[in-house]
Amino acid sequence: MMQFYDDKNISRARKISYLALFTALALVIWMVEEFFPKPVPWLKPGFSYIVIIAAMEVLGLFDAFVVAIVRVIIGSLLFGRLFSPSFLLSISGTVSALVVMSLLFPLRKKYLSLAGISIAGAFAHISAQIFVAGALFYRPDAVLWLLPPMTIWTIFAGAIVGIITIIILEKFKAVKKVSDVNRV
């Protein structure tokens, strides 16, 4: 795992500032994405997961959970959706994606790339949302037909998010190496 800090020597203030930075980035990306034209009203690419997956790699799994959950809560507050059906769909998708990605994360590099982990997270996200939508409307059978076309979308969007994350993390590694050399 690439880290910007050493867990043993990090100050509490520095850790909080990293969490705030990643959360703010994820939130801004999520908010901008809200205004993108959507092929289907609720369908988004999930670009804020670039920041969340990067947080898993850079900050660790627990901190990535914090970033993702805080992003959902603050985003829902800003758009007036806290505790609405939209919030329930968002939080259920986010939690399920985080759980699946966290379970697969130890397999990165050896068996899976971050793109594969992103695809699995995207599928978990949309699956949970479809399940919750069915439960909210008391008609699971009415929304279950959405799963096959959404699966195609999640593979595409998850791959794009994962590939962008890999590219960004490679750039971070290059910058970190240069800054480490300049520090000596």
N, CA and C of each residue as an Amber inpcrd file, in Angstrom:
protein
   552
   0.8420000  -1.1760000   0.0000000   0.0000000   0.0000000   0.0000000
   0.8880000   1.2400000   0.0000000   0.6440000   2.1330000  -0.9320000
   1.3720000   3.3930000  -0.9840000   0.7710000   4.3230000   0.0600000
   1.6140000   4.8950000   0.9190000   1.0990000   5.7950000   1.9340000
   1.7950000   7.1360000   1.8520000   1.0520000   8.1760000   2.1510000
   1.6280000   9.5070000   2.2080000   2.2380000   9.7630000   3.5730000
   1.9690000   8.9050000   4.5020000   2.4570000   9.1210000   5.8520000
   2.7810000   7.7880000   6.4930000   3.5600000   7.8340000   7.5520000
   3.8890000   6.6540000   8.3380000   2.8780000   6.5950000   9.4770000
   2.1110000   5.5030000   9.5590000   1.0470000   5.3940000  10.5630000
   1.5400000   5.6600000  11.9830000   2.7560000   5.2370000  12.2910000
   3.2530000   5.3470000  13.6600000   3.6060000   6.7860000  14.0280000
   4.0340000   7.5640000  13.0570000   4.5440000   8.8990000  13.3590000
   3.6370000  10.0380000  12.9110000   2.4990000   9.7090000  12.3740000
   1.6300000  10.7650000  11.8480000   0.9370000  11.5100000  12.9790000
   0.8530000  12.7970000  12.8140000   0.1130000  13.5770000  13.7960000
  -1.3790000  13.4280000  13.5000000  -2.1570000  13.5800000  14.5270000
  -3.6060000  13.4750000  14.3730000  -4.1230000  14.5380000  13.3960000
  -3.5680000  15.7210000  13.4800000  -4.0010000  16.8090000  12.5940000
  -3.7040000  16.4830000  11.1330000  -2.5460000  15.8920000  10.8670000
  -2.1980000  15.5520000   9.4860000  -3.1430000  14.4790000   8.9490000
  -3.4510000  13.4780000   9.7780000  -4.3550000  12.4170000   9.3350000
  -5.7360000  12.9930000   9.0220000  -6.2160000  13.8590000   9.8830000
  -7.5180000  14.4830000   9.6550000  -7.4900000  15.3240000   8.3830000
  -6.3720000  15.9970000   8.1310000  -6.2910000  16.8150000   6.9100000
  -6.3120000  15.9400000   5.6580000  -5.6570000  14.7720000   5.6950000
  -5.7260000  13.8570000   4.5500000  -7.1500000  13.3350000   4.3490000
  -7.8040000  12.9700000   5.4460000  -9.1930000  12.5120000   5.3380000
 -10.0820000  13.6140000   4.7620000  -9.8880000  14.8390000   5.2290000
 -10.6870000  15.9630000   4.7330000 -10.4190000  16.2140000   3.2510000
  -9.1650000  16.1310000   2.8430000  -8.8140000  16.3500000   1.4400000
  -9.4650000  15.3080000   0.5370000  -9.3320000  14.0310000   0.9030000
  -9.9290000  12.9680000   0.0940000 -11.4550000  13.0810000   0.0880000
 -12.0420000  13.4080000   1.2430000 -13.4980000  13.5540000   1.3170000
 -13.9670000  14.7160000   0.4460000 -13.2690000  15.8380000   0.5270000
 -13.6430000  17.0020000  -0.2820000 -13.5260000  16.6940000  -1.7740000
 -12.4540000  16.0180000  -2.1680000 -12.2980000  15.6430000  -3.5790000
 -13.4390000  14.7440000  -4.0420000 -13.7390000  13.7210000  -3.2440000
 -14.8240000  12.7970000  -3.6030000 -16.1540000  13.5370000  -3.6800000
 -16.3830000  14.4380000  -2.7460000 -17.6360000  15.1880000  -2.7110000
 -17.7660000  16.1200000  -3.9150000 -16.7070000  16.8280000  -4.2470000
 -16.7510000  17.7410000  -5.3940000 -16.9880000  16.9620000  -6.6870000
 -16.2880000  15.8540000  -6.8570000 -16.4850000  15.0340000  -8.0640000
 -17.9200000  14.5230000  -8.1240000 -18.4370000  14.0560000  -6.9890000
 -19.8120000  13.5550000  -6.9330000 -20.8090000  14.6610000  -7.2770000
 -20.5700000  15.8730000  -6.7480000 -21.4860000  16.9870000  -7.0110000
 -21.4480000  17.4030000  -8.4800000 -20.2680000  17.4630000  -9.0680000
 -20.1470000  17.8050000 -10.4870000 -20.8530000  16.7470000 -11.3290000
 -20.6740000  15.4920000 -10.9470000 -21.2870000  14.3840000 -11.6810000
 -22.8180000  14.4470000 -11.6420000 -23.3630000  15.0390000 -10.6050000
 -24.8220000  15.1910000 -10.4950000 -25.3930000  15.9960000 -11.6610000
 -24.5730000  16.8820000 -12.2250000 -25.0520000  17.7660000 -13.2890000
 -24.7140000  17.2570000 -14.6870000 -24.0320000  16.1070000 -14.7830000
 -23.7710000  15.5010000 -16.0960000 -25.0900000  15.0200000 -16.6810000
 -25.2560000  15.0960000 -17.9870000 -26.4380000  14.4710000 -18.5850000
 -26.3700000  12.9540000 -18.3800000 -27.4940000  12.3710000 -18.0440000
 -27.5410000  10.9360000 -17.7590000 -28.3940000  10.2290000 -18.8090000
 -27.9240000   9.0790000 -19.2930000 -28.7310000   8.3240000 -20.2580000
 -30.0240000   7.8100000 -19.6270000 -29.9630000   7.5130000 -18.3440000
 -31.1180000   7.0900000 -17.5560000 -31.0790000   7.9690000 -16.3020000
 -32.2170000   8.4260000 -15.7790000 -32.2070000   9.4260000 -14.7040000
 -31.2750000   9.1370000 -13.5180000 -31.1260000   7.9210000 -13.1060000
 -30.3250000   7.6250000 -11.9190000 -28.9470000   7.0550000 -12.2600000
 -28.6210000   6.9390000 -13.4980000 -27.3920000   6.2780000 -13.9300000
 -26.2250000   7.2600000 -13.9760000 -25.1900000   6.9810000 -13.1590000
 -23.9980000   7.8260000 -13.1230000 -22.7620000   6.9330000 -13.2400000
 -21.6480000   7.4910000 -13.7260000 -20.4360000   6.6730000 -13.8430000
 -19.7570000   6.3830000 -12.5090000 -19.9850000   7.1800000 -11.4970000
 -19.3860000   6.9170000 -10.1930000 -17.9380000   7.3620000 -10.0850000
 -17.6150000   8.5110000 -10.6750000 -16.2340000   8.9850000 -10.6670000
 -15.7070000   9.3040000  -9.2700000 -16.5810000   9.5400000  -8.2950000
 -16.0850000   9.7880000  -6.9330000 -15.3930000   8.5480000  -6.3680000
 -15.6850000   7.3840000  -6.9450000 -15.0070000   6.1620000  -6.4990000
 -13.5300000   6.1510000  -6.8890000 -13.1220000   7.0090000  -7.8110000
 -11.6910000   7.1500000  -8.1070000 -10.9770000   7.5700000  -6.8290000
 -11.5400000   8.5520000  -6.1530000 -10.9460000   9.0580000  -4.9160000
 -11.0490000   8.0160000  -3.8060000 -12.1680000   7.3160000  -3.7340000
 -12.3680000   6.3320000  -2.6690000 -11.4180000   5.1490000  -2.8380000
 -11.2470000   4.6650000  -4.0550000 -10.3150000   3.5550000  -4.2920000
  -8.8810000   4.0230000  -4.0580000  -8.5700000   5.2430000  -4.4670000
  -7.2400000   5.7950000  -4.1790000  -7.0330000   5.9040000  -2.6690000
  -8.0780000   6.2800000  -1.9360000  -7.9790000   6.3510000  -0.4730000
  -7.7230000   4.9730000   0.1250000  -8.3160000   3.9300000  -0.4450000
  -8.0430000   2.5650000   0.0320000  -6.5560000   2.2530000  -0.1000000
  -5.9940000   2.6410000  -1.2200000  -4.5860000   2.3600000  -1.4980000
  -3.6560000   3.2470000  -0.6720000  -4.0090000   4.5090000  -0.5170000
  -3.1110000   5.4790000   0.1080000  -3.3110000   5.5770000   1.6190000
  -4.5610000   5.6440000   2.0580000  -4.8530000   5.8590000   3.4700000
  -5.1790000   4.5810000   4.2300000  -5.7150000   3.5900000   3.5450000
  -6.1230000   2.3500000   4.1940000  -7.6300000   2.1550000   4.0930000
  -8.0720000   0.9420000   4.4050000  -9.4810000   0.5930000   4.2120000
 -10.4160000   1.3700000   5.1260000 -10.0750000   1.4670000   6.4060000
 -10.9590000   2.1620000   7.3420000 -11.1380000   3.6220000   6.9400000
 -10.0360000   4.2720000   6.6200000 -10.1140000   5.6810000   6.2290000
 -10.9030000   5.8640000   4.9310000 -10.8010000   4.9140000   4.0140000
 -11.5890000   4.9790000   2.7810000 -13.0830000   4.8560000   3.1020000
 -13.4300000   4.0020000   4.0850000 -14.8240000   3.9020000   4.5250000
 -15.3020000   5.2580000   5.0360000 -14.4740000   5.9080000   5.8510000
 -14.8360000   7.2180000   6.4000000 -15.0700000   8.2170000   5.2670000
 -14.1460000   8.2690000   4.3160000 -14.2700000   9.1850000   3.1750000
 -15.5900000   8.9380000   2.4380000 -15.8910000   7.6850000   2.1410000
 -17.0870000   7.3550000   1.3520000 -18.3800000   7.6710000   2.1010000
 -18.4510000   7.2870000   3.3620000 -19.6790000   7.5050000   4.1340000
 -19.9120000   8.9970000   4.3680000 -18.8500000   9.7140000   4.7120000
 -18.9910000  11.1630000   4.9190000 -19.3930000  11.8470000   3.6120000
 -18.8520000  11.3790000   2.4880000 -19.2300000  11.9370000   1.1830000
 -20.7250000  11.7660000   0.9290000 -21.2560000  10.6000000   1.2320000
 -22.6940000  10.3560000   1.0240000 -23.5300000  11.2450000   1.9450000
 -23.1410000  11.3390000   3.2030000 -23.9250000  12.1270000   4.1650000
 -23.8930000  13.6140000   3.8100000 -22.6990000  14.1570000   3.5760000
 -22.6030000  15.5860000   3.2430000 -23.2750000  15.8800000   1.8980000
 -23.0510000  15.0280000   0.9110000 -23.6990000  15.2220000  -0.3870000
 -25.2120000  15.1980000  -0.2730000 -25.7280000  14.2920000   0.5320000
 -27.1810000  14.2200000   0.7330000 -27.7000000  15.4520000   1.4590000
 -26.9330000  15.9390000   2.4210000 -27.3230000  17.1750000   3.1100000
 -27.3460000  18.3610000   2.1470000 -26.3160000  18.4780000   1.3250000
 -26.2190000  19.6100000   0.3970000 -27.3340000  19.6130000  -0.6480000
 -27.7750000  18.4260000  -1.0510000 -28.8290000  18.3440000  -2.0610000
 -30.2150000  18.1280000  -1.4420000 -30.3120000  18.1920000  -0.1170000
 -31.5990000  18.0560000   0.5580000 -32.1980000  16.6680000   0.4720000
 -31.3460000  15.6460000   0.4740000 -31.8270000  14.2700000   0.3070000
 -31.5670000  13.3770000   1.5230000 -31.1080000  13.9540000   2.6230000
 -30.7660000  13.1260000   3.7780000 -31.9950000  12.3500000   4.2530000
 -31.8440000  11.0450000   4.3880000 -32.8700000  10.0930000   4.8230000
 -34.0260000   9.9440000   3.8340000 -33.8460000  10.4100000   2.6230000
 -34.8420000  10.2150000   1.5670000 -34.5920000   8.8630000   0.8980000
 -35.4960000   8.4090000   0.0320000 -35.2200000   7.1750000  -0.7110000
 -33.9100000   7.2560000  -1.5010000 -33.6080000   8.4240000  -2.0440000
 -32.3540000   8.6070000  -2.7790000 -31.1460000   8.3790000  -1.8660000
 -31.2230000   8.8850000  -0.6350000 -30.1480000   8.6710000   0.3370000
 -30.0050000   7.1900000   0.6630000 -31.1320000   6.5150000   0.8750000
 -31.0810000   5.0830000   1.1980000 -30.4620000   4.2800000   0.0600000
 -30.7820000   4.6480000  -1.1670000 -30.1700000   3.9770000  -2.3170000
 -28.6670000   4.2480000  -2.3540000 -28.2880000   5.4850000  -2.1140000
 -26.8780000   5.8720000  -2.1680000 -26.0650000   5.1990000  -1.0650000
 -26.5600000   5.2350000   0.1530000 -25.8020000   4.6620000   1.2780000
 -25.7270000   3.1450000   1.1610000 -26.8020000   2.5060000   0.6990000
 -26.7690000   1.0420000   0.5520000 -25.7850000   0.6340000  -0.5360000
 -25.7880000   1.3640000  -1.6400000 -24.8400000   1.0710000  -2.7100000
 -23.4080000   1.2960000  -2.2780000 -23.1780000   2.3940000  -1.5680000
 -21.8240000   2.7190000  -1.1140000 -21.3070000   1.6900000  -0.1250000
 -22.1170000   1.3400000   0.8610000 -21.6720000   0.3630000   1.8650000
 -21.3970000  -0.9890000   1.2180000 -22.2790000  -1.4360000   0.3400000
 -22.0510000  -2.7450000  -0.2900000 -20.8120000  -2.7180000  -1.1820000
 -20.6070000  -1.6280000  -1.9150000 -19.4010000  -1.5100000  -2.7510000
 -18.1510000  -1.5310000  -1.8850000 -18.1820000  -0.8100000  -0.7720000
 -17.0200000  -0.7680000   0.1200000 -16.7210000  -2.1320000   0.7260000
 -17.7600000  -2.8440000   1.1260000 -17.5540000  -4.1790000   1.7050000
 -16.9260000  -5.1120000   0.6740000 -17.4810000  -5.1480000  -0.5180000
 -16.9510000  -6.0350000  -1.5670000 -15.5200000  -5.6460000  -1.9310000
 -15.2760000  -4.3550000  -2.1290000 -13.9220000  -3.9270000  -2.4990000
 -12.9270000  -4.2030000  -1.3720000 -13.3600000  -4.0410000  -0.1230000
 -12.4720000  -4.3260000   1.0120000 -12.1290000  -5.8050000   1.1020000
 -13.0930000  -6.6590000   0.8030000 -12.8240000  -8.1000000   0.8090000
 -11.8610000  -8.4930000  -0.3110000 -11.9650000  -7.8320000  -1.4480000
 -11.1060000  -8.1470000  -2.5960000  -9.7630000  -7.4190000  -2.5570000
  -9.6740000  -6.3600000  -1.7780000  -8.4840000  -5.5190000  -1.7850000
  -7.1860000  -6.2720000  -1.4720000  -7.1920000  -7.2150000  -0.5270000
  -5.9450000  -7.9600000  -0.2730000  -5.4720000  -8.7760000  -1.4820000
  -6.3500000  -9.0300000  -2.4390000  -5.9860000  -9.8160000  -3.6240000
  -5.3870000  -8.9640000  -4.7390000  -5.3200000  -7.6420000  -4.5140000
  -4.7930000  -6.7690000  -5.5660000  -3.3400000  -7.1200000  -5.8490000
  -2.9430000  -6.8340000  -7.0120000  -1.6000000  -7.0690000  -7.5410000
  -1.3580000  -8.5340000  -7.8670000  -1.7330000  -9.4630000  -6.9620000
  -1.4760000 -10.8770000  -7.2370000  -2.5590000 -11.4800000  -8.1330000
  -3.8300000 -11.2160000  -7.8190000  -4.9290000 -11.8250000  -8.5780000
  -5.8170000 -10.8140000  -9.3020000  -5.9200000  -9.6170000  -8.7580000
  -6.8240000  -8.6000000  -9.3090000  -6.1110000  -7.2600000  -9.4250000
  -6.5100000  -6.4870000 -10.4050000  -6.0240000  -5.1080000 -10.4800000
  -7.0470000  -4.2170000  -9.7690000  -6.6940000  -2.9680000  -9.5960000
  -7.6660000  -2.0350000  -9.0300000  -8.8780000  -1.8810000  -9.9470000
  -8.6850000  -2.0870000 -11.2490000  -9.8240000  -2.0370000 -12.1770000
 -10.7930000  -3.1840000 -11.8900000 -10.2850000  -4.3720000 -11.6340000
 -11.1370000  -5.5100000 -11.2900000 -11.8790000  -5.2830000  -9.9870000
 -11.1810000  -4.7110000  -9.0100000 -11.8130000  -4.4000000  -7.7260000
 -12.8910000  -3.3350000  -7.9250000 -12.6220000  -2.3650000  -8.7760000
 -13.5950000  -1.3150000  -9.0740000 -14.8440000  -1.8840000  -9.7500000
 -14.6590000  -2.7950000 -10.6840000 -15.8010000  -3.4300000 -11.3620000
 -16.6530000  -4.1970000 -10.3550000 -16.0070000  -4.9530000  -9.4690000
 -16.7460000  -5.7060000  -8.4460000 -17.5060000  -4.7520000  -7.5290000
 -16.8740000  -3.6420000  -7.1540000 -17.5350000  -2.6460000  -6.3150000
 -18.7170000  -2.0050000  -7.0190000 -18.5560000  -1.7180000  -8.3050000
 -19.6520000  -1.1190000  -9.0830000 -20.8360000  -2.0810000  -9.1710000
 -20.5380000  -3.3650000  -9.3750000 -21.6150000  -4.3550000  -9.4440000
 -22.3220000  -4.4830000  -8.0910000 -21.5520000  -4.5010000  -7.0070000
 -22.1530000  -4.5700000  -5.6690000 -23.0160000  -3.3350000  -5.4120000
 -22.5330000  -2.1920000  -5.8400000 -23.2560000  -0.9320000  -5.6450000
 -24.6280000  -0.9770000  -6.3250000 -24.6410000  -1.3200000  -7.5990000
 -25.9120000  -1.3060000  -8.3350000 -26.8290000  -2.4420000  -7.8710000
 -26.2560000  -3.5840000  -7.5040000 -27.0740000  -4.7030000  -7.0050000
 -27.7830000  -4.3120000  -5.7210000 -27.0570000  -3.6740000  -4.8090000
 -27.6680000  -3.2360000  -3.5530000 -28.7440000  -2.1910000  -3.8150000
 -28.4790000  -1.2790000  -4.7350000 -29.4730000  -0.2540000  -5.0360000
 -30.7480000  -0.8570000  -5.6270000 -30.5920000  -1.8300000  -6.4940000
 -31.7720000  -2.4810000  -7.0820000 -32.5530000  -3.2270000  -6.0070000
 -31.8520000  -3.9110000  -5.1100000 -32.5130000  -4.6240000  -4.0120000
 -33.2680000  -3.6410000  -3.1130000 -32.6160000  -2.5420000  -2.7300000
 -33.2510000  -1.5500000  -1.8570000 -34.4240000  -0.8750000  -2.5730000
 -34.2700000  -0.5760000  -3.8560000 -35.3880000   0.0180000  -4.6140000
 -36.5870000  -0.9190000  -4.6040000 -36.3450000  -2.2060000  -4.7870000
 -37.4320000  -3.1830000  -4.7350000 -38.0910000  -3.2170000  -3.3730000
 -37.2710000  -3.1380000  -2.3120000 -37.8130000  -3.1470000  -0.9520000
 -38.5940000  -1.8640000  -0.6640000 -38.0980000  -0.7360000  -1.1270000
 -38.7850000   0.5410000  -0.8880000 -40.1400000   0.6070000  -1.5770000
 -40.2190000   0.0290000  -2.7550000 -41.4610000   0.0900000  -3.5250000
 -42.2930000  -1.1850000  -3.3850000 -41.8730000  -2.0660000  -2.4730000
 -42.5960000  -3.3110000  -2.1870000 -42.7900000  -4.1870000  -3.4150000
 -41.9190000  -4.0350000  -4.4110000 -42.0420000  -4.8150000  -5.6310000
 -40.6590000  -5.1990000  -6.1510000 -39.9750000  -6.1210000  -5.4870000
 -38.6470000  -6.5090000  -5.9750000 -38.6800000  -6.9980000  -7.4200000
 -39.7540000  -7.6820000  -7.7990000 -39.8410000  -8.2000000  -9.1690000
 -39.9500000  -7.0760000 -10.2030000 -40.4570000  -5.9140000  -9.7850000
 -40.6240000  -4.8010000 -10.7170000 -39.2980000  -4.1350000 -11.0800000
 -38.2920000  -4.2540000 -10.2140000 -37.0000000  -3.6180000 -10.4990000
 -35.9090000  -4.6270000 -10.8410000 -36.1780000  -5.8990000 -10.6140000
 -35.1580000  -6.9210000 -10.8700000 -34.7550000  -6.9810000 -12.3410000
 -35.6490000  -6.6270000 -13.2370000 -35.3320000  -6.6440000 -14.6680000
 -34.2330000  -5.6360000 -15.0150000 -33.9660000  -4.6800000 -14.1090000
 -32.9150000  -3.6900000 -14.3490000 -31.5060000  -4.2680000 -14.2060000
 -31.3790000  -5.3840000 -13.4950000 -30.0420000  -5.9130000 -13.2010000
 -29.2230000  -6.2540000 -14.4480000 -29.7550000  -6.9650000 -15.4470000
 -28.9100000  -7.2730000 -16.6150000 -28.3690000  -6.0440000 -17.3560000
 -29.2120000  -5.0570000 -17.7170000 -28.6180000  -3.8970000 -18.4000000
 -27.6870000  -3.0890000 -17.4960000 -28.0050000  -3.0360000 -16.2150000
 -27.1420000  -2.3140000 -15.2830000 -25.7970000  -3.0100000 -15.1110000
 -25.7900000  -4.3310000 -15.2210000 -24.5310000  -5.0720000 -15.1250000
 -23.5850000  -4.6610000 -16.2480000 -24.1130000  -4.4960000 -17.4300000
 -23.2850000  -4.0450000 -18.5600000 -22.7060000  -2.6670000 -18.2510000
 -23.5450000  -1.7740000 -17.7360000 -23.0810000  -0.4310000 -17.3870000
 -22.0130000  -0.4850000 -16.2960000 -22.2120000  -1.3170000 -15.2700000
 -21.2530000  -1.3600000 -14.1640000 -19.8950000  -1.8900000 -14.6060000
 -19.8860000  -2.8300000 -15.5290000 -18.6020000  -3.3380000 -16.0310000
 -17.8560000  -2.2100000 -16.7420000 -18.5650000  -1.4870000 -17.5870000
 -17.9570000  -0.3790000 -18.3230000 -17.4970000   0.7300000 -17.3670000
 -18.4050000   1.2200000 -16.5340000 -18.0840000   2.3320000 -15.6300000
 -17.0300000   1.9240000 -14.6050000 -17.1530000   0.7150000 -14.0510000
 -16.1690000   0.2380000 -13.0770000 -14.7820000   0.1250000 -13.6710000
 -14.6980000  -0.3330000 -14.9160000 -13.3920000  -0.4390000 -15.5870000
 -12.7860000   0.9430000 -15.8090000 -13.5980000   1.8880000 -16.2580000
 -13.1040000   3.2580000 -16.4820000 -12.6020000   3.8600000 -15.1700000
 -13.3970000   3.7400000 -14.1060000 -13.0060000   4.2690000 -12.7960000
 -11.7090000   3.6100000 -12.3220000 -11.6200000   2.2970000 -12.4550000
 -10.4160000   1.5840000 -12.0270000  -9.1850000   1.9880000 -12.8120000
  -9.3190000   2.1220000 -14.1190000  -8.1750000   2.5040000 -14.9640000
  -7.7160000   3.9260000 -14.6380000  -8.6540000   4.8400000 -14.4670000
  -8.2830000   6.2150000 -14.0990000  -7.5820000   6.2240000 -12.7410000
  -8.0790000   5.4280000 -11.7960000  -7.4520000   5.3460000 -10.4750000
  -6.0200000   4.8430000 -10.5830000  -5.8090000   3.8050000 -11.3800000
  -4.4580000   3.2600000 -11.5690000  -3.5310000   4.3360000 -12.1370000
  -3.9920000   5.0630000 -13.1410000  -3.1720000   6.1150000 -13.7610000
  -2.8220000   7.1980000 -12.7410000  -3.8060000   7.6300000 -11.9670000
  -3.5670000   8.6760000 -10.9650000  -2.5920000   8.1940000  -9.8980000
  -2.7630000   6.9670000  -9.4170000  -1.8500000   6.4500000  -8.3910000
  -0.4290000   6.3130000  -8.9180000  -0.2770000   5.9420000 -10.1810000
   1.0650000   5.8830000 -10.7810000   1.6970000   7.2720000 -10.8040000
   0.9050000   8.2920000 -11.1170000   1.4160000   9.6720000 -11.1030000
   1.8120000  10.0750000  -9.6820000   0.9930000   9.6990000  -8.6880000
   1.3300000   9.9870000  -7.2900000   2.6470000   9.3340000  -6.8960000
   2.8340000   8.0830000  -7.3100000   4.0760000   7.3780000  -6.9800000
   5.2780000   8.0880000  -7.5790000   5.1510000   8.5510000  -8.8130000
   6.2560000   9.2620000  -9.4660000   6.5570000  10.5740000  -8.7370000
   5.5230000  11.3040000  -8.3560000   5.7110000  12.5640000  -7.6350000
   6.3270000  12.3040000  -6.2680000   5.8640000  11.2590000  -5.5970000
   6.3920000  10.9210000  -4.2680000   7.8690000  10.5640000  -4.3550000
   8.2770000   9.8180000  -5.3840000   9.6890000   9.4670000  -5.5570000
  10.5330000  10.7190000  -5.7500000  10.0640000  11.6450000  -6.5530000
  10.8010000  12.8890000  -6.7870000  10.9040000  13.6940000  -5.5000000
   9.8130000  13.7900000  -4.7500000   9.8490000  14.5630000  -3.5060000
  10.7390000  13.8940000  -2.4690000  10.7810000  12.5590000  -2.4410000
  11.6690000  11.8490000  -1.5170000  13.1290000  12.1080000  -1.8640000
  13.4560000  12.1430000  -3.1510000  14.8270000  12.4130000  -3.5900000
  15.2110000  13.8490000  -3.2400000  14.3080000  14.7820000  -3.4390000
  14.5930000  16.1900000  -3.1420000  14.7380000  16.4540000  -1.6540000
  14.1440000  15.6130000  -0.8370000  14.2080000  15.7760000   0.6050000
  15.5840000  15.4190000   1.1600000  16.2980000  14.5120000   0.4890000
  17.5940000  14.0260000   0.9840000  18.6800000  15.0380000   0.8190000
